[in-house]
Amino acid sequence: HHYGRLAQETQDYAVMIDGLLGPILEVLQDAATHGRQIGAVMTSDHGMSDLRYLAKIDKALYDLAPGALLINQGRLMGINFAPAFSDRQRADALNAATRLGGVGLTVGKTRDGLTIYTQTTTHTIRYATSDCGRDGAYALSINNGTFYCPSELNKISEQFFYPYFATNIAAYFRAKDAPDALVLASEETSFGDNLHAHHGGLTPDEIRVPLLFWNLEFKSAERLPQTFRLLEGFRQPSETSVKDR
């Protein structure tokens, strides 16, 4: 988190983790020699971005949105607007925020979806109630196009700003305590204490994580499967198999 991807401290930490994993892998190997094939997966909860810039934008955001509550998450800045702040004022504030130094884009909730603001363009994401099976109960439309279930949308809009950006940001704003808006930092920039790894960064280096398998094979129709899809491959053992063991 503190030093960046290629720093010596990071490499030393990786070597330490490798040493700690050695005995665990030996246990798995020993189990295999005694007829027990144990499958294991190792992954990460987020990736890492090498940060070079620190952008202090709190005061500027307060000037644009008086009375707002800001939630600084490093790579993201959440905004809860004052109740009296109108929809028009919210849109104007988010549009203006895209011109602040260190800001990549902003996203605000609307009545039926989200509006994304950049310095040059505006995009929309709309929700529609739909039975999307494992994806949940809503479909998404980008810029008033066709509605797709999230997994289908991922296949056709993988590079809509960042990998899985549309579906990730849509899911984020569906959460119970989601803010009214988000300000996303430019690449290599942080709004906070300049840590190199944050929960919430949306660039490819922060979204993509390694998947290491032991005695398992994972197949997916998606070129970059989302990590939570792994859970669909695991099922609780049947009563018969438990008793046999």
Short mmCIF file of C-alpha atoms in Angstrom, two decimals:
data_model
loop_
_atom_site.label_atom_id
_atom_site.label_comp_id
_atom_site.label_asym_id
_atom_site.label_seq_id
_atom_site.Cartn_x
_atom_site.Cartn_y
_atom_site.Cartn_z
CA HIS A 1 0.00 0.00 0.00
CA HIS A 2 2.72 2.49 0.93
CA TYR A 3 5.55 2.02 -1.56
CA GLY A 4 4.20 1.16 -5.02
CA ARG A 5 4.31 -1.89 -7.25
CA LEU A 6 8.01 -2.13 -8.04
CA ALA A 7 9.59 -0.72 -4.89
CA GLN A 8 12.17 -2.85 -3.09
CA GLU A 9 9.97 -2.86 0.03
CA THR A 10 7.11 -4.36 -1.99
CA GLN A 11 9.35 -7.01 -3.50
CA ASP A 12 10.72 -7.91 -0.07
CA TYR A 13 7.18 -8.27 1.26
CA ALA A 14 6.27 -10.56 -1.64
CA VAL A 15 9.29 -12.75 -0.82
CA MET A 16 8.14 -12.94 2.82
CA ILE A 17 4.61 -13.95 1.76
CA ASP A 18 6.11 -16.58 -0.53
CA GLY A 19 8.01 -18.02 2.42
CA LEU A 20 4.88 -18.14 4.57
CA LEU A 21 2.94 -19.91 1.83
CA GLY A 22 5.59 -22.62 1.44
CA PRO A 23 4.49 -24.72 4.45
CA ILE A 24 0.83 -24.41 3.41
CA LEU A 25 1.59 -25.71 -0.07
CA GLU A 26 3.60 -28.55 1.47
CA VAL A 27 0.53 -29.58 3.48
CA LEU A 28 -1.57 -29.57 0.30
CA GLN A 29 1.06 -31.63 -1.51
CA ASP A 30 1.25 -34.09 1.38
CA ALA A 31 -2.54 -34.48 1.31
CA ALA A 32 -2.38 -35.29 -2.40
CA THR A 33 0.15 -38.06 -1.80
CA HIS A 34 -2.34 -39.61 0.65
CA GLY A 35 -5.19 -39.56 -1.83
CA ARG A 36 -6.83 -36.27 -0.85
CA GLN A 37 -6.86 -33.77 -3.68
CA ILE A 38 -7.50 -30.35 -2.17
CA GLY A 39 -8.27 -27.43 -4.44
CA ALA A 40 -7.15 -23.93 -3.50
CA VAL A 41 -7.37 -20.44 -4.97
CA MET A 42 -5.28 -17.43 -4.02
CA THR A 43 -6.13 -13.94 -5.19
CA SER A 44 -6.10 -10.33 -4.03
CA ASP A 45 -8.84 -7.94 -2.94
CA HIS A 46 -7.53 -5.15 -5.19
CA GLY A 47 -4.58 -4.18 -7.35
CA MET A 48 -2.16 -1.29 -7.11
CA SER A 49 -1.38 1.94 -8.93
CA ASP A 50 1.90 3.83 -8.78
CA LEU A 51 0.86 7.30 -7.60
CA ARG A 52 2.86 10.43 -8.37
CA TYR A 53 0.51 13.30 -7.55
CA LEU A 54 -1.50 14.50 -4.56
CA ALA A 55 -4.55 16.67 -5.29
CA LYS A 56 -6.13 18.56 -2.41
CA ILE A 57 -9.60 19.42 -3.72
CA ASP A 58 -11.70 19.49 -0.55
CA LYS A 59 -11.95 23.29 -0.29
CA ALA A 60 -12.73 23.66 -3.99
CA LEU A 61 -15.53 21.09 -3.72
CA TYR A 62 -16.98 22.85 -0.67
CA ASP A 63 -17.01 26.08 -2.71
CA LEU A 64 -18.84 24.31 -5.55
CA ALA A 65 -21.28 22.51 -3.25
CA PRO A 66 -21.76 24.45 0.01
CA GLY A 67 -22.92 22.30 2.90
CA ALA A 68 -21.88 19.03 1.27
CA LEU A 69 -20.42 16.12 3.21
CA LEU A 70 -17.21 14.80 1.60
CA ILE A 71 -15.93 11.24 2.03
CA ASN A 72 -12.26 11.08 1.01
CA GLN A 73 -11.33 7.55 -0.07
CA GLY A 74 -8.00 8.42 -1.66
CA ARG A 75 -8.65 7.61 -5.28
CA LEU A 76 -12.34 8.46 -4.90
CA MET A 77 -14.15 11.35 -3.23
CA GLY A 78 -17.77 10.73 -2.25
CA ILE A 79 -20.20 13.65 -2.01
CA ASN A 80 -23.46 13.87 -0.09
CA PHE A 81 -25.06 17.14 -1.13
CA ALA A 82 -26.95 19.43 1.22
CA PRO A 83 -30.72 18.67 1.08
CA ALA A 84 -31.52 22.12 -0.31
CA PHE A 85 -29.08 21.67 -3.22
CA SER A 86 -31.22 21.26 -6.35
CA ASP A 87 -30.69 18.74 -9.16
CA ARG A 88 -29.51 21.58 -11.42
CA GLN A 89 -27.02 22.78 -8.81
CA ARG A 90 -25.72 19.24 -8.36
CA ALA A 91 -25.18 18.82 -12.09
CA ASP A 92 -23.45 22.21 -12.37
CA ALA A 93 -21.16 21.40 -9.40
CA LEU A 94 -20.14 18.02 -10.80
CA ASN A 95 -19.56 19.48 -14.25
CA ALA A 96 -17.35 22.20 -12.76
CA ALA A 97 -15.48 19.69 -10.59
CA THR A 98 -14.15 17.95 -13.70
CA ARG A 99 -11.98 21.03 -14.30
CA LEU A 100 -10.24 20.83 -10.94
CA GLY A 101 -6.63 19.69 -11.02
CA GLY A 102 -6.28 15.96 -10.42
CA VAL A 103 -9.89 15.09 -11.27
CA GLY A 104 -10.51 12.50 -13.97
CA LEU A 105 -14.31 12.46 -14.04
CA THR A 106 -17.35 12.79 -11.82
CA VAL A 107 -20.51 10.68 -11.47
CA GLY A 108 -23.84 11.73 -9.99
CA LYS A 109 -27.08 9.91 -9.24
CA THR A 110 -30.20 10.88 -11.16
CA ARG A 111 -33.82 9.75 -10.84
CA ASP A 112 -33.37 6.67 -13.03
CA GLY A 113 -29.61 6.19 -13.19
CA LEU A 114 -26.29 8.02 -13.31
CA THR A 115 -24.70 10.88 -15.23
CA ILE A 116 -20.95 10.82 -15.92
CA TYR A 117 -19.18 14.14 -16.50
CA THR A 118 -15.79 14.70 -18.11
CA GLN A 119 -14.19 17.95 -19.31
CA THR A 120 -15.49 17.37 -22.82
CA THR A 121 -18.44 14.95 -22.70
CA THR A 122 -21.41 13.72 -20.68
CA HIS A 123 -22.60 10.11 -20.57
CA THR A 124 -25.56 8.41 -18.95
CA ILE A 125 -26.15 5.01 -17.38
CA ARG A 126 -29.79 4.04 -16.82
CA TYR A 127 -31.26 1.24 -14.70
CA ALA A 128 -34.26 -0.90 -15.59
CA THR A 129 -35.88 -3.58 -13.45
CA SER A 130 -35.08 -6.93 -15.01
CA ASP A 131 -34.54 -10.53 -13.97
CA CYS A 132 -30.86 -10.93 -14.79
CA GLY A 133 -30.34 -14.16 -12.85
CA ARG A 134 -26.94 -14.25 -11.21
CA ASP A 135 -26.43 -10.56 -12.10
CA GLY A 136 -29.32 -9.41 -9.96
CA ALA A 137 -32.60 -7.64 -10.60
CA TYR A 138 -31.60 -4.82 -12.94
CA ALA A 139 -30.32 -4.20 -16.47
CA LEU A 140 -28.24 -1.25 -17.66
CA SER A 141 -28.23 1.06 -20.65
CA ILE A 142 -25.34 3.30 -21.70
CA ASN A 143 -26.22 6.59 -23.42
CA ASN A 144 -29.86 5.56 -23.96
CA GLY A 145 -28.86 2.44 -25.85
CA THR A 146 -30.15 -1.11 -25.46
CA PHE A 147 -30.58 -2.45 -21.93
CA TYR A 148 -28.28 -5.36 -21.08
CA CYS A 149 -27.80 -7.51 -18.03
CA PRO A 150 -24.49 -6.57 -16.36
CA SER A 151 -22.51 -9.62 -17.52
CA GLU A 152 -23.63 -9.03 -21.11
CA LEU A 153 -22.80 -5.35 -20.87
CA ASN A 154 -19.29 -6.23 -19.69
CA LYS A 155 -18.68 -8.11 -22.93
CA ILE A 156 -19.51 -5.14 -25.14
CA SER A 157 -18.33 -2.20 -23.02
CA GLU A 158 -15.18 -3.49 -21.35
CA GLN A 159 -13.34 -0.26 -22.11
CA PHE A 160 -16.06 2.26 -21.29
CA PHE A 161 -13.51 4.43 -19.43
CA TYR A 162 -12.06 1.50 -17.42
CA PRO A 163 -12.60 -2.30 -17.36
CA TYR A 164 -16.08 -3.05 -15.99
CA PHE A 165 -16.55 0.64 -15.26
CA ALA A 166 -20.25 0.80 -16.14
CA THR A 167 -21.22 -2.26 -14.12
CA ASN A 168 -18.89 -1.48 -11.20
CA ILE A 169 -20.09 2.09 -10.85
CA ALA A 170 -23.73 1.03 -11.25
CA ALA A 171 -23.35 -1.57 -8.49
CA TYR A 172 -21.55 0.96 -6.27
CA PHE A 173 -24.44 3.41 -6.44
CA ARG A 174 -27.01 0.67 -5.74
CA ALA A 175 -25.45 0.08 -2.32
CA LYS A 176 -27.52 1.18 0.67
CA ASP A 177 -25.13 3.88 1.91
CA ALA A 178 -23.84 5.08 -1.46
CA PRO A 179 -23.20 8.85 -1.68
CA ASP A 180 -25.01 11.18 -4.05
CA ALA A 181 -21.96 11.55 -6.27
CA LEU A 182 -18.36 10.49 -6.80
CA VAL A 183 -15.29 12.38 -7.93
CA LEU A 184 -12.65 10.09 -9.44
CA ALA A 185 -9.00 11.08 -9.40
CA SER A 186 -6.93 11.12 -12.56
CA GLU A 187 -4.52 8.25 -13.08
CA GLU A 188 -1.44 8.36 -10.80
CA THR A 189 -3.27 10.85 -8.54
CA SER A 190 -4.68 10.60 -5.02
CA PHE A 191 -6.98 12.92 -3.07
CA GLY A 192 -5.70 11.49 0.20
CA ASP A 193 -2.47 10.42 1.82
CA ASN A 194 -0.85 9.18 -1.38
CA LEU A 195 -1.01 5.46 -0.61
CA HIS A 196 -0.31 3.46 -3.75
CA ALA A 197 -3.13 0.96 -3.21
CA HIS A 198 -6.69 1.89 -2.34
CA HIS A 199 -9.97 0.04 -2.11
CA GLY A 200 -11.99 1.63 -4.88
CA GLY A 201 -9.51 2.55 -7.61
CA LEU A 202 -10.95 1.81 -11.06
CA THR A 203 -7.94 1.85 -13.39
CA PRO A 204 -6.84 -1.46 -14.96
CA ASP A 205 -3.89 -1.83 -12.56
CA GLU A 206 -6.26 -1.45 -9.61
CA ILE A 207 -9.09 -3.61 -10.98
CA ARG A 208 -7.12 -6.58 -12.30
CA VAL A 209 -5.74 -9.04 -9.77
CA PRO A 210 -3.89 -12.36 -10.10
CA LEU A 211 -5.63 -15.70 -9.73
CA LEU A 212 -3.42 -18.61 -8.63
CA PHE A 213 -4.89 -22.12 -8.63
CA TRP A 214 -3.86 -25.35 -6.95
CA ASN A 215 -5.44 -28.58 -8.31
CA LEU A 216 -8.20 -26.58 -9.99
CA GLU A 217 -8.99 -25.35 -13.47
CA PHE A 218 -11.14 -22.28 -14.05
CA LYS A 219 -12.86 -21.72 -17.37
CA SER A 220 -14.78 -18.60 -18.28
CA ALA A 221 -16.37 -17.22 -21.40
CA GLU A 222 -15.21 -13.77 -20.31
CA ARG A 223 -11.69 -12.67 -21.18
CA LEU A 224 -11.35 -10.99 -17.79
CA PRO A 225 -13.71 -12.80 -15.40
CA GLN A 226 -14.79 -11.00 -12.26
CA THR A 227 -13.37 -12.57 -9.12
CA PHE A 228 -16.73 -13.15 -7.45
CA ARG A 229 -17.65 -15.47 -10.33
CA LEU A 230 -15.21 -17.96 -8.77
CA LEU A 231 -17.71 -18.56 -5.98
CA GLU A 232 -20.19 -19.96 -8.48
CA GLY A 233 -17.82 -22.86 -9.10
CA PHE A 234 -17.90 -23.97 -5.48
CA ARG A 235 -20.83 -25.97 -4.16
CA GLN A 236 -21.45 -27.37 -0.71
CA PRO A 237 -20.70 -31.12 -0.67
CA SER A 238 -23.75 -33.40 -0.79
CA GLU A 239 -24.73 -35.38 2.30
CA THR A 240 -23.51 -38.58 0.63
CA SER A 241 -20.03 -37.25 -0.09
CA VAL A 242 -19.72 -35.88 3.45
CA LYS A 243 -20.61 -39.25 4.96
CA ASP A 244 -18.24 -41.09 2.61
CA ARG A 245 -15.37 -38.92 3.79
#
